[in-house]
Short mmCIF file of C-alpha atoms and ligand atoms in Angstrom, two decimals:
data_model
loop_
_atom_site.label_atom_id
_atom_site.label_comp_id
_atom_site.label_asym_id
_atom_site.label_seq_id
_atom_site.Cartn_x
_atom_site.Cartn_y
_atom_site.Cartn_z
CA MET A 685 -14.99 26.28 -24.04
CA THR A 686 -15.56 22.62 -23.18
CA GLU A 687 -16.89 21.49 -19.81
CA LYS A 688 -13.47 19.98 -19.07
CA GLU A 689 -11.71 23.28 -19.76
CA ARG A 690 -14.25 25.12 -17.60
CA ILE A 691 -13.71 22.80 -14.62
CA LEU A 692 -9.92 22.89 -14.95
CA GLN A 693 -9.96 26.69 -15.14
CA GLU A 694 -12.15 26.83 -12.05
CA ILE A 695 -9.70 24.57 -10.15
CA GLU A 696 -6.80 26.77 -11.27
CA LYS A 697 -8.64 29.90 -10.12
CA ASN A 698 -9.18 28.32 -6.71
CA VAL A 699 -5.52 27.28 -6.43
CA ARG A 700 -4.45 30.87 -7.21
CA ILE A 701 -6.42 32.27 -4.29
CA CYS A 702 -5.98 29.29 -1.95
CA SER A 703 -4.75 29.89 1.58
CA LYS A 704 -5.62 26.50 3.05
CA CYS A 705 -2.04 25.96 4.19
CA ARG A 706 1.01 28.04 5.12
CA LEU A 707 2.71 27.45 1.74
CA HIS A 708 0.68 30.12 -0.06
CA SER A 709 2.44 32.84 1.93
CA LEU A 710 5.91 31.30 1.48
CA ALA A 711 5.86 30.64 -2.27
CA LYS A 712 6.13 33.20 -5.08
CA ASN A 713 3.63 31.62 -7.48
CA PRO A 714 1.12 28.77 -7.45
CA VAL A 715 1.82 25.93 -9.88
CA PRO A 716 -1.57 24.39 -10.65
CA GLY A 717 -0.43 22.05 -13.46
CA GLU A 718 -0.76 22.20 -17.24
CA GLY A 719 -1.02 20.18 -20.41
CA ASN A 720 -3.36 18.29 -22.66
CA LEU A 721 -6.74 17.90 -20.98
CA ASP A 722 -7.49 14.86 -23.14
CA ALA A 723 -4.14 13.23 -22.39
CA GLU A 724 -3.89 9.46 -22.02
CA ILE A 725 -1.05 9.96 -19.55
CA ALA A 726 -0.77 12.30 -16.56
CA PHE A 727 2.60 12.81 -14.86
CA VAL A 728 2.36 13.71 -11.20
CA GLY A 729 5.30 14.93 -9.13
CA GLU A 730 5.63 16.03 -5.54
CA ALA A 731 5.77 19.84 -5.38
CA PRO A 732 7.16 22.82 -7.32
CA GLY A 733 10.87 23.57 -7.10
CA ALA A 734 12.64 26.94 -7.41
CA THR A 735 12.24 27.37 -11.21
CA GLU A 736 8.62 26.23 -11.05
CA ASP A 737 7.97 28.72 -8.23
CA GLU A 738 9.45 31.52 -10.37
CA THR A 739 7.51 30.65 -13.50
CA GLY A 740 4.27 29.13 -12.17
CA ARG A 741 4.79 26.12 -14.48
CA PRO A 742 5.46 22.48 -13.50
CA PHE A 743 8.71 20.69 -14.36
CA VAL A 744 10.53 23.50 -16.16
CA GLY A 745 13.91 23.31 -14.37
CA ARG A 746 16.60 20.64 -14.80
CA ALA A 747 14.20 17.89 -13.73
CA GLY A 748 11.73 19.16 -16.33
CA LYS A 749 14.39 18.99 -19.05
CA LEU A 750 15.05 15.37 -18.11
CA LEU A 751 11.31 14.65 -18.19
CA GLU A 752 11.13 16.14 -21.70
CA THR A 753 14.14 14.07 -22.82
CA ALA A 754 12.51 10.92 -21.45
CA LEU A 755 9.21 11.82 -23.15
CA ALA A 756 11.05 12.21 -26.46
CA LYS A 757 12.38 8.65 -26.04
CA ILE A 758 8.77 7.41 -26.21
CA ASN A 759 7.87 9.82 -29.03
CA LEU A 760 5.89 12.22 -26.89
CA MET A 761 6.19 15.93 -26.19
CA ARG A 762 5.05 17.67 -23.02
CA GLU A 763 2.09 19.10 -24.99
CA ASP A 764 0.82 15.53 -25.44
CA VAL A 765 0.50 14.83 -21.71
CA TRP A 766 -0.75 16.51 -18.54
CA ILE A 767 1.83 17.43 -15.89
CA GLY A 768 1.13 18.43 -12.31
CA ASN A 769 2.11 18.01 -8.68
CA VAL A 770 0.46 16.81 -5.48
CA ILE A 771 1.32 20.16 -3.82
CA LYS A 772 0.60 23.37 -5.69
CA HIS A 773 2.83 25.85 -3.82
CA ARG A 774 6.57 25.34 -3.27
CA PRO A 775 7.66 24.23 0.20
CA PRO A 776 10.51 26.49 1.40
CA GLU A 777 14.04 25.27 0.55
CA ASN A 778 12.43 22.28 -1.21
CA ARG A 779 11.69 20.65 2.15
CA ASP A 780 9.35 17.65 2.17
CA PRO A 781 5.67 18.60 2.25
CA LEU A 782 4.13 18.20 5.71
CA PRO A 783 1.15 15.88 6.25
CA ASP A 784 -1.28 18.78 6.86
CA GLU A 785 -0.11 20.47 3.63
CA ILE A 786 -0.64 17.27 1.66
CA SER A 787 -4.13 16.74 3.03
CA ALA A 788 -5.07 20.41 2.47
CA CYS A 789 -3.91 20.29 -1.16
CA MET A 790 -5.11 16.80 -2.11
CA PRO A 791 -8.60 17.77 -3.32
CA TYR A 792 -7.20 19.89 -6.17
CA LEU A 793 -5.26 17.01 -7.74
CA THR A 794 -8.13 14.61 -7.14
CA LEU A 795 -10.54 16.91 -8.99
CA GLN A 796 -8.03 17.55 -11.80
CA LEU A 797 -7.53 13.84 -12.39
CA ARG A 798 -11.23 13.03 -12.13
CA THR A 799 -11.86 15.63 -14.82
CA ILE A 800 -9.00 14.71 -17.17
CA LYS A 801 -9.51 10.96 -16.67
CA PRO A 802 -6.10 9.81 -17.94
CA LYS A 803 -5.70 6.17 -18.83
CA LEU A 804 -2.42 6.02 -16.91
CA ILE A 805 -0.87 8.11 -14.15
CA VAL A 806 2.92 8.04 -14.01
CA THR A 807 3.90 9.00 -10.49
CA LEU A 808 7.26 10.76 -10.19
CA GLY A 809 8.90 9.95 -6.87
CA ARG A 810 7.74 8.49 -3.58
CA TYR A 811 5.43 11.28 -2.40
CA SER A 812 3.40 11.14 -5.56
CA MET A 813 3.24 7.34 -5.43
CA GLY A 814 2.19 7.57 -1.77
CA TYR A 815 -0.73 9.83 -2.69
CA PHE A 816 -2.27 6.98 -4.72
CA TYR A 817 -0.71 3.98 -3.00
CA PRO A 818 0.15 4.73 0.64
CA ASP A 819 1.57 1.23 1.23
CA GLY A 820 3.91 1.44 -1.73
CA LYS A 821 7.69 1.51 -1.62
CA ILE A 822 9.32 3.28 -4.55
CA SER A 823 12.43 1.07 -4.71
CA ARG A 824 10.21 -2.05 -4.78
CA ASP A 825 7.23 -0.84 -6.82
CA ARG A 826 8.84 1.35 -9.50
CA GLY A 827 8.29 0.08 -13.03
CA THR A 828 5.14 -1.78 -11.95
CA LEU A 829 1.61 -1.15 -13.16
CA ILE A 830 -0.59 -0.86 -10.10
CA LYS A 831 -4.36 -0.62 -9.84
CA ALA A 832 -4.87 1.89 -7.04
CA GLY A 833 -8.57 2.52 -6.51
CA ASP A 834 -9.93 4.01 -9.74
CA TYR A 835 -6.47 4.78 -11.08
CA ASN A 836 -3.87 2.85 -13.05
CA ILE A 837 -0.54 4.08 -11.76
CA PHE A 838 3.02 3.42 -12.91
CA PRO A 839 5.57 4.69 -10.36
CA VAL A 840 9.02 5.85 -11.49
CA TYR A 841 11.75 7.69 -9.63
CA HIS A 842 11.54 11.47 -9.51
CA PRO A 843 13.70 12.98 -12.29
CA ALA A 844 15.46 15.20 -9.71
CA ALA A 845 16.52 12.04 -7.82
CA ALA A 846 17.67 10.49 -11.11
CA LEU A 847 19.83 13.56 -11.78
CA ARG A 848 21.58 13.06 -8.44
CA ASN A 849 22.21 9.33 -8.75
CA PRO A 850 23.44 7.48 -11.90
CA ILE A 851 21.87 4.16 -10.80
CA MET A 852 18.50 5.83 -10.31
CA MET A 853 18.93 7.53 -13.69
CA LYS A 854 19.37 4.12 -15.36
CA ASP A 855 16.25 2.81 -13.60
CA PHE A 856 14.30 5.99 -14.40
CA ILE A 857 14.99 5.66 -18.14
CA SER A 858 14.47 1.89 -18.26
CA ASP A 859 11.10 2.26 -16.47
CA PHE A 860 10.11 5.21 -18.65
CA ILE A 861 10.57 3.39 -21.95
CA LYS A 862 8.11 0.72 -20.74
CA ILE A 863 5.27 3.27 -20.74
CA PRO A 864 4.04 2.63 -24.34
CA GLY A 865 3.88 -1.10 -23.57
CA VAL A 866 1.94 -0.40 -20.38
CA LEU A 867 -0.60 1.65 -22.37
CA LYS A 868 -0.96 -1.17 -24.92
CA LYS A 869 -1.58 -3.68 -22.13
CA LEU A 870 -4.24 -1.42 -20.66
CA ASP A 871 -5.96 -1.07 -24.06
CA LEU A 872 -5.88 -4.80 -24.62
CA ALA A 873 -7.13 -5.48 -21.10
CA LYS A 874 -10.05 -3.11 -21.72
CA GLU A 875 -10.88 -4.63 -25.11
CA THR A 876 -10.84 -8.17 -23.86
CA ASN A 877 -12.03 -7.39 -20.34
CA GLN A 878 -9.10 -9.34 -18.93
CA SER A 879 -6.87 -8.56 -15.99
CA PHE A 880 -3.61 -9.93 -17.52
CA GLY A 881 -2.76 -11.72 -14.35
CA LEU A 882 -2.91 -8.61 -12.19
CA LYS A 883 -2.42 -9.87 -8.70
CA THR A 884 -4.23 -8.37 -5.75
CA GLY A 885 -1.83 -6.57 -3.46
CA GLU A 886 -2.14 -5.06 -0.03
CA LYS A 887 -5.41 -3.29 0.68
CA GLY A 888 -6.85 -4.22 -2.71
CA GLN A 889 -4.14 -2.64 -4.85
CA GLN A 890 -3.10 -4.79 -7.78
CA GLY A 891 0.15 -4.83 -9.66
CA PHE A 892 2.39 -6.68 -12.06
CA ASN A 893 5.96 -6.23 -13.16
CA PHE A 894 7.09 -5.62 -16.72
S1 SF4 B 2059 -0.15 24.26 -1.26
FE1 SF4 B 2059 -2.22 23.68 -1.87
S2 SF4 B 2059 -3.45 23.79 0.03
FE2 SF4 B 2059 -1.54 24.92 0.38
S3 SF4 B 2059 -2.06 27.02 -0.12
FE3 SF4 B 2059 -1.20 26.09 -1.98
S4 SF4 B 2059 -2.96 25.36 -3.13
FE4 SF4 B 2059 -3.66 25.74 -1.04
#
């Protein structure tokens, strides 16, 4: 077992016995996250839904099917990436997570991402974007590569929102197919130590549109 696998297993074990917020007693199963621990890309959503709560796996319902379809458009399968959520237990009736639940759960995702070290984090929906970039606005910042602290994030709409709204679906897919180009830019920027015109945004975040 690698050190990475050991740390991720330890995080998962802690999530399974966690009672730091009320959600552990309301959900059926924890959904710690899963995927390739050496992935270049991590996809981070908000919280488990009903199917995820039943199965203990992230993005396996209708939204998960759409995520898999979108991944196929960029020649990736879910096994190639890591997929998780900000919140590890399902909020009842899919209500929005409360601020105390988000702050109680945050350290798990932080530790997961610090261990996996993905090159790019694709945030799915506004809550996930807000975790990395609290001043962001999903309708304005989607499809934009943003330097948020130590992370390179690329916000897109949540697939569940895209399923409800045809305009958001169009934007979701058009943003998604930019992901390979975003990775190439990041590689090139690293090789040449250039910023590619990244402009400094509010509170030090940087971003540019594709
Ligand atoms: S949602 Fe997060 S903080 Fe709350 S009980 Fe589950 S793992 Fe713990």
